[in-house]
Coordinates of N, CA and C in Angstrom, one line a residue:
P588 N -138.8 217.9 311.6 CA -137.3 218.7 311.2 C -137.5 220.1 310.9
A589 N -136.2 220.8 311.3 CA -136.8 222.5 311.4 C -137.0 222.9 309.6
V590 N -137.6 223.5 309.4 CA -137.9 223.9 307.9 C -137.7 225.4 308.0
R591 N -137.4 225.9 306.6 CA -137.8 227.2 306.5 C -138.2 227.1 304.7
Y592 N -139.1 228.0 304.5 CA -140.0 227.9 303.1 C -140.5 229.3 302.9
P593 N -139.5 229.9 301.4 CA -140.5 231.1 300.8 C -141.8 231.3 300.3
V594 N -142.7 232.2 300.9 CA -144.0 232.4 300.4 C -143.8 233.9 299.9
G595 N -144.6 233.6 299.2 CA -144.9 235.2 298.5 C -146.5 235.3 297.9
R596 N -146.2 236.7 296.9 CA -147.5 236.5 296.1 C -147.7 235.3 295.3
S597 N -149.0 234.6 295.0 CA -149.3 233.2 294.6 C -149.9 233.8 293.1
S598 N -148.9 233.1 291.9 CA -149.6 233.2 290.7 C -150.9 232.6 290.5
F599 N -151.1 231.4 291.2 CA -152.2 230.9 291.1 C -153.3 231.5 291.8
Q600 N -153.2 232.1 292.9 CA -154.2 232.6 293.6 C -154.7 234.2 292.4
G601 N -153.8 234.4 291.9 CA -154.0 235.9 291.1 C -154.6 235.0 290.0
Y602 N -154.2 233.9 289.1 CA -155.1 233.5 288.1 C -156.4 233.0 288.4
F603 N -156.5 232.6 289.9 CA -158.1 232.3 290.4 C -158.8 233.6 290.5
L604 N -158.3 234.3 290.9 CA -158.8 235.8 290.9 C -159.5 236.1 289.5
L605 N -158.4 235.8 288.4 CA -158.6 236.3 287.0 C -159.8 235.5 286.5
V606 N -160.0 234.0 286.9 CA -161.3 233.5 286.3 C -162.2 233.4 287.3
F607 N -162.2 234.0 288.4 CA -163.5 234.2 289.2 C -164.1 235.5 288.9
A608 N -163.6 236.6 288.5 CA -164.1 237.7 287.6 C -164.3 237.4 286.3
V609 N -163.6 236.6 285.5 CA -164.5 236.3 284.0 C -165.7 235.7 284.3
T610 N -165.5 234.9 285.0 CA -167.1 234.1 285.4 C -168.3 234.9 285.6
G611 N -167.7 235.7 286.8 CA -169.0 236.1 287.5 C -169.4 237.8 286.1
V612 N -168.4 238.6 285.2 CA -168.7 239.2 284.2 C -169.9 238.4 282.9
M613 N -169.6 236.7 282.8 CA -170.0 236.0 282.0 C -171.6 235.6 282.5
V614 N -171.6 235.0 283.6 CA -172.5 235.3 284.3 C -173.4 236.4 284.2
G615 N -173.0 237.4 284.6 CA -173.7 238.8 284.6 C -174.4 238.9 282.9
G616 N -173.5 238.7 282.2 CA -173.9 238.8 280.9 C -175.1 238.0 280.7
L617 N -175.0 237.0 280.6 CA -176.1 236.2 280.5 C -177.3 236.1 281.0
W618 N -177.2 236.7 282.2 CA -178.3 237.6 283.0 C -178.7 238.7 282.4
I619 N -178.3 239.2 281.8 CA -178.8 240.4 281.0 C -179.3 239.8 279.7
H620 N -178.7 238.9 278.9 CA -179.4 238.4 277.6 C -180.4 237.6 278.0
A621 N -180.6 237.0 279.0 CA -182.3 236.7 279.4 C -183.1 237.5 279.8
V622 N -182.7 238.2 280.7 CA -183.6 239.5 281.1 C -183.2 240.7 280.7
P623 N -183.7 241.0 279.2 CA -183.2 242.5 279.0 C -183.5 243.8 279.3
T624 N -184.7 243.9 280.1 CA -184.7 245.2 280.6 C -183.8 244.9 282.1
L625 N -182.7 246.4 281.7 CA -181.9 246.2 282.5 C -182.9 247.0 284.3
G626 N -182.7 246.2 285.1 CA -183.0 247.2 286.5 C -181.9 247.1 287.5
S627 N -182.5 247.5 288.6 CA -181.3 247.9 289.7 C -180.6 246.7 290.1
A628 N -181.6 245.2 290.2 CA -180.8 244.3 290.5 C -179.5 243.9 289.7
H629 N -179.3 244.2 288.2 CA -178.4 244.4 287.2 C -177.3 245.5 287.9
S630 N -177.8 246.5 288.2 CA -176.9 247.5 288.8 C -176.1 247.0 290.4
L631 N -176.7 246.1 290.8 CA -176.5 245.9 291.7 C -175.2 244.8 291.5
Y632 N -175.7 243.9 291.1 CA -174.9 242.5 290.8 C -173.4 243.4 290.4
F633 N -173.5 244.3 289.3 CA -172.4 244.2 289.0 C -171.5 245.0 289.9
A634 N -171.8 246.2 290.7 CA -171.4 247.0 291.5 C -170.9 246.2 293.0
V635 N -171.5 244.9 292.8 CA -171.3 244.6 293.9 C -169.8 243.2 293.5
L636 N -170.0 242.8 292.2 CA -168.9 242.2 291.6 C -167.7 242.8 291.3
I637 N -168.1 244.1 291.0 CA -166.6 245.2 290.9 C -165.8 245.3 292.6
G638 N -166.6 245.7 293.2 CA -166.1 246.0 294.3 C -165.5 244.4 295.3
V639 N -165.9 243.3 294.8 CA -165.2 242.2 295.1 C -164.3 241.7 295.0
V640 N -164.5 242.2 292.9 CA -163.2 241.9 292.6 C -161.8 243.0 292.7
A641 N -162.3 244.2 293.2 CA -161.5 245.5 293.4 C -160.5 245.0 294.8
L642 N -161.3 244.5 295.4 CA -160.9 244.0 296.9 C -159.8 242.9 297.2
A643 N -160.8 241.8 296.1 CA -159.6 240.8 296.0 C -158.1 241.1 295.2
G644 N -158.1 241.7 294.4 CA -157.4 242.2 293.4 C -156.0 242.6 294.0
H645 N -156.7 243.7 295.1 CA -155.9 244.8 295.8 C -155.1 244.0 296.9
A646 N -156.5 243.1 297.5 CA -155.5 242.1 298.5 C -154.2 241.2 298.1
W647 N -154.2 240.9 296.8 CA -153.5 239.8 296.5 C -151.8 240.8 295.9
R648 N -152.4 241.6 295.3 CA -151.0 242.8 295.0 C -150.4 243.3 296.4
E649 N -151.0 243.3 297.5 CA -150.4 243.9 298.7 C -150.3 242.5 299.6
T650 N -149.6 241.1 298.8 CA -149.6 240.1 299.7 C -147.9 240.6 299.9
E651 N -147.2 240.2 301.1 CA -145.8 240.4 301.4 C -145.1 238.9 301.1
A652 N -143.9 239.2 300.8 CA -143.2 238.4 300.4 C -142.7 237.8 301.9
G653 N -142.4 236.2 302.5 CA -141.9 236.5 303.4 C -141.2 235.0 303.6
E654 N -140.8 234.6 305.0 CA -140.0 233.2 305.0 C -140.9 232.4 306.1
L655 N -141.7 231.0 306.0 CA -142.5 230.1 306.7 C -141.7 229.5 307.5
A656 N -141.2 229.3 308.4 CA -140.3 228.8 309.4 C -140.9 228.0 310.5
W657 N -140.5 226.6 310.9 CA -141.1 225.5 311.4 C -139.5 225.2 312.3
G658 N -139.5 225.7 313.7 CA -138.6 225.2 314.7 C -138.6 224.1 315.7
G659 N -140.0 223.0 314.9 CA -139.8 222.2 316.3 C -141.2 222.8 317.3
E660 N -141.5 223.9 317.2 CA -142.0 223.9 318.6 C -143.2 224.8 318.2
S661 N -143.1 225.5 317.2 CA -144.0 226.6 316.5 C -144.2 227.2 315.1
W662 N -144.5 227.6 314.5 CA -144.6 227.9 313.2 C -144.3 229.7 313.3
V663 N -143.6 230.3 312.1 CA -142.9 231.7 312.6 C -143.6 232.2 311.0
W664 N -144.0 233.3 310.4 CA -143.8 233.4 309.1 C -143.4 235.1 309.9
A665 N -142.2 235.2 309.0 CA -141.4 236.4 308.9 C -141.5 236.8 307.6
T666 N -141.6 238.7 307.6 CA -141.7 239.5 306.1 C -140.7 240.4 307.0
T667 N -140.4 241.4 306.0 CA -139.2 242.5 306.2 C -139.7 243.2 307.3
H668 N -141.1 243.7 307.3 CA -141.4 244.2 308.5 C -141.9 243.8 309.8
H669 N -142.5 243.0 309.8 CA -143.0 241.9 311.3 C -142.4 240.6 311.0
A670 N -142.5 239.5 312.2 CA -142.8 238.4 312.6 C -144.1 237.6 313.6
T671 N -144.8 236.7 312.8 CA -146.0 236.5 313.8 C -145.3 234.4 313.7
T672 N -145.9 234.4 315.2 CA -145.7 233.0 315.8 C -147.3 232.6 316.0
G673 N -147.3 231.4 315.4 CA -148.9 230.6 315.9 C -148.7 229.3 315.5
S674 N -149.7 228.6 315.7 CA -150.5 227.6 314.8 C -150.4 227.3 313.7
M675 N -150.2 226.3 312.4 CA -150.7 226.3 311.3 C -151.7 225.3 311.0
A676 N -152.7 225.6 310.3 CA -153.7 224.6 309.5 C -153.6 224.9 308.2
V677 N -153.9 223.4 307.6 CA -153.6 223.4 305.9 C -155.5 223.6 305.6
H678 N -155.9 224.1 304.5 CA -157.0 224.1 304.5 C -157.2 223.7 302.5
L679 N -155.8 223.8 302.2 CA -156.5 223.2 300.8 C -154.8 222.4 300.4
D680 N -154.7 221.2 299.9 CA -153.9 220.6 299.6 C -153.5 219.9 298.1
V681 N -153.1 220.7 297.3 CA -153.5 220.2 295.6 C -152.1 219.4 295.3
Q682 N -151.0 219.5 296.6 CA -149.6 218.8 296.0 C -148.7 219.9 295.2
F683 N -149.2 220.8 294.4 CA -148.0 221.7 294.0 C -148.8 223.2 294.8
L684 N -149.6 223.1 295.2 CA -149.9 224.4 296.1 C -150.3 224.3 297.6
M685 N -150.5 224.5 298.9 CA -151.4 224.9 299.9 C -151.6 226.3 300.2
V686 N -152.7 226.3 300.6 CA -153.3 227.4 301.3 C -153.3 226.9 302.5
L687 N -152.9 227.7 303.6 CA -152.5 227.8 304.7 C -152.8 228.8 305.5
T688 N -153.1 228.7 307.3 CA -153.8 229.9 307.8 C -152.4 229.5 308.8
L689 N -152.0 230.5 309.5 CA -151.5 230.7 310.3 C -152.4 231.4 311.7
K690 N -152.2 230.9 312.6 CA -153.4 231.8 314.0 C -152.5 232.1 314.9
D691 N -152.1 233.2 315.1 CA -151.2 234.0 316.2 C -151.6 233.7 317.6
D692 N -151.2 234.3 318.8 CA -151.7 234.1 320.0 C -153.1 234.8 320.4
R693 N -153.0 236.1 319.4 CA -154.3 236.7 320.0 C -155.8 236.6 319.3
G694 N -155.2 235.6 318.7 CA -156.7 234.4 317.4 C -156.6 235.5 315.9
R695 N -155.8 235.8 315.6 CA -155.8 236.5 314.2 C -155.0 235.6 313.2
F696 N -155.3 235.7 312.1 CA -155.2 234.6 310.9 C -154.4 235.5 309.9
V697 N -153.3 235.0 309.7 CA -152.6 235.3 308.1 C -152.7 234.3 307.5
W698 N -153.2 234.5 306.2 CA -153.9 233.5 305.0 C -152.4 233.2 303.9
L699 N -152.1 232.2 303.8 CA -150.6 232.0 303.0 C -151.1 230.9 301.7
W700 N -150.4 231.3 300.7 CA -151.0 230.6 299.5 C -149.2 230.2 299.3
A701 N -148.8 228.8 299.9 CA -147.5 228.4 298.8 C -147.1 227.5 298.2
E702 N -146.4 227.8 297.3 CA -146.4 227.0 295.8 C -145.1 226.4 295.8
R703 N -145.1 225.1 295.2 CA -143.7 224.6 294.9 C -142.9 224.8 294.4
A704 N -143.2 225.9 293.4 CA -142.6 226.7 292.4 C -141.3 227.6 293.3
A705 N -142.0 227.7 294.3 CA -141.1 228.8 295.3 C -139.9 228.2 295.7
D706 N -140.0 226.7 296.2 CA -138.6 226.5 296.2 C -138.7 224.6 296.2
P707 N -138.9 224.4 294.7 CA -139.1 222.6 294.8 C -138.1 222.2 295.5
A708 N -137.0 222.1 295.9 CA -136.2 221.2 296.7 C -136.4 221.2 298.1
G709 N -137.5 222.5 298.6 CA -137.6 222.1 300.1 C -139.0 221.8 300.3
W710 N -140.2 221.6 299.3 CA -141.2 221.4 299.3 C -141.8 220.5 299.7
R711 N -140.9 219.1 299.7 CA -141.2 218.2 301.1 C -140.9 218.4 302.3
A712 N -140.2 218.8 302.3 CA -139.9 218.9 303.9 C -140.7 219.9 304.1
L713 N -141.4 220.8 303.5 CA -142.5 221.6 304.0 C -143.6 220.9 304.4
R714 N -143.7 219.9 303.2 CA -145.1 219.4 303.7 C -144.9 218.4 304.6
R715 N -143.8 217.4 304.9 CA -143.6 216.8 305.9 C -143.8 217.7 307.8
A716 N -143.2 218.6 307.5 CA -143.7 219.6 308.7 C -145.0 220.3 308.9
L717 N -145.8 220.2 308.0 CA -146.8 220.8 308.5 C -147.7 219.5 308.9
Y718 N -147.9 218.2 308.0 CA -148.1 217.2 308.5 C -147.7 216.7 309.8
A719 N -146.5 216.4 310.3 CA -146.0 216.2 311.5 C -146.0 216.8 312.6
D720 N -146.7 218.1 312.5 CA -146.8 218.9 313.5 C -148.4 218.8 313.8
K721 N -149.3 218.0 313.1 CA -150.4 217.5 313.9 C -150.7 216.4 314.2
Q722 N -149.6 215.7 314.3 CA -149.5 214.2 314.9 C -150.4 214.4 316.5
T723 N -150.6 213.5 316.9 CA -151.4 213.9 318.6 C -149.9 214.1 319.3
P724 N -150.3 214.5 320.5 CA -149.1 214.3 321.9 C -148.3 213.0 321.8
A725 N -149.4 212.1 321.8 CA -148.9 210.8 322.5 C -148.0 209.7 321.4
V726 N -148.5 209.9 319.9 CA -147.5 210.2 318.9 C -146.1 210.4 318.9
K727 N -146.3 211.7 319.5 CA -144.9 212.8 319.0 C -144.2 212.0 320.7
A728 N -144.6 211.7 321.8 CA -144.1 211.2 322.7 C -143.5 209.7 322.3
G729 N -144.3 209.1 321.2 CA -143.8 207.8 321.1 C -145.0 206.8 322.1
I730 N -145.9 207.1 322.6 CA -146.3 206.0 323.5 C -147.4 205.4 322.4
K731 N -147.6 204.2 322.6 CA -148.5 203.1 321.6 C -149.5 203.1 322.2
D732 N -150.5 202.7 321.6 CA -152.1 202.6 321.7 C -152.2 201.4 322.5
D733 N -152.5 201.3 323.7 CA -153.1 200.2 324.5 C -153.8 199.2 323.6
A734 N -155.1 199.9 322.8 CA -156.0 199.3 322.7 C -155.7 198.3 321.3
K735 N -154.2 198.6 320.9 CA -153.8 197.9 319.2 C -152.3 197.0 319.6
T736 N -151.9 197.0 320.8 CA -151.2 196.5 321.6 C -151.5 194.8 321.4
E737 N -150.8 194.0 320.7 CA -151.3 192.5 320.8 C -150.4 191.9 322.5
V738 N -151.4 191.0 322.5 CA -150.8 190.2 323.8 C -150.9 189.0 323.6
S739 N -149.8 188.3 323.8 CA -149.6 186.9 323.7 C -149.6 185.6 325.0
L740 N -150.0 184.9 324.8 CA -150.2 184.3 326.0 C -149.4 182.6 326.2

């Protein structure tokens, strides 16, 4: 079935990044407490932590809102600036959130965090389309598996 679903900046992803950052700071604090002599390893740890959190936060803030669409042949991710067509992969499905990638013809990936809260009425249709797209060509064509066909004598 054809589907259109709004996808934008994920609040779940934002909270995940915040928990990651706080956990990183807490681990660093425990390390400093256990080894009170500050050294270059501590400085490197916090520099890398700050860099990773800053890059992740920037990427999250710059996430474009758009629409994910399935028309039966391919997936389309369309924003106000561009549209990308390709194949979809589901990496995480926790019923209220799905982490997806759209791979275009050039092999580039677009990561998408689809949340049920964006369109509760259309959530089940999106899920059906994502999983129906993964069927084998034989199943899509309605061909039965000969190994499972019963023979009556």
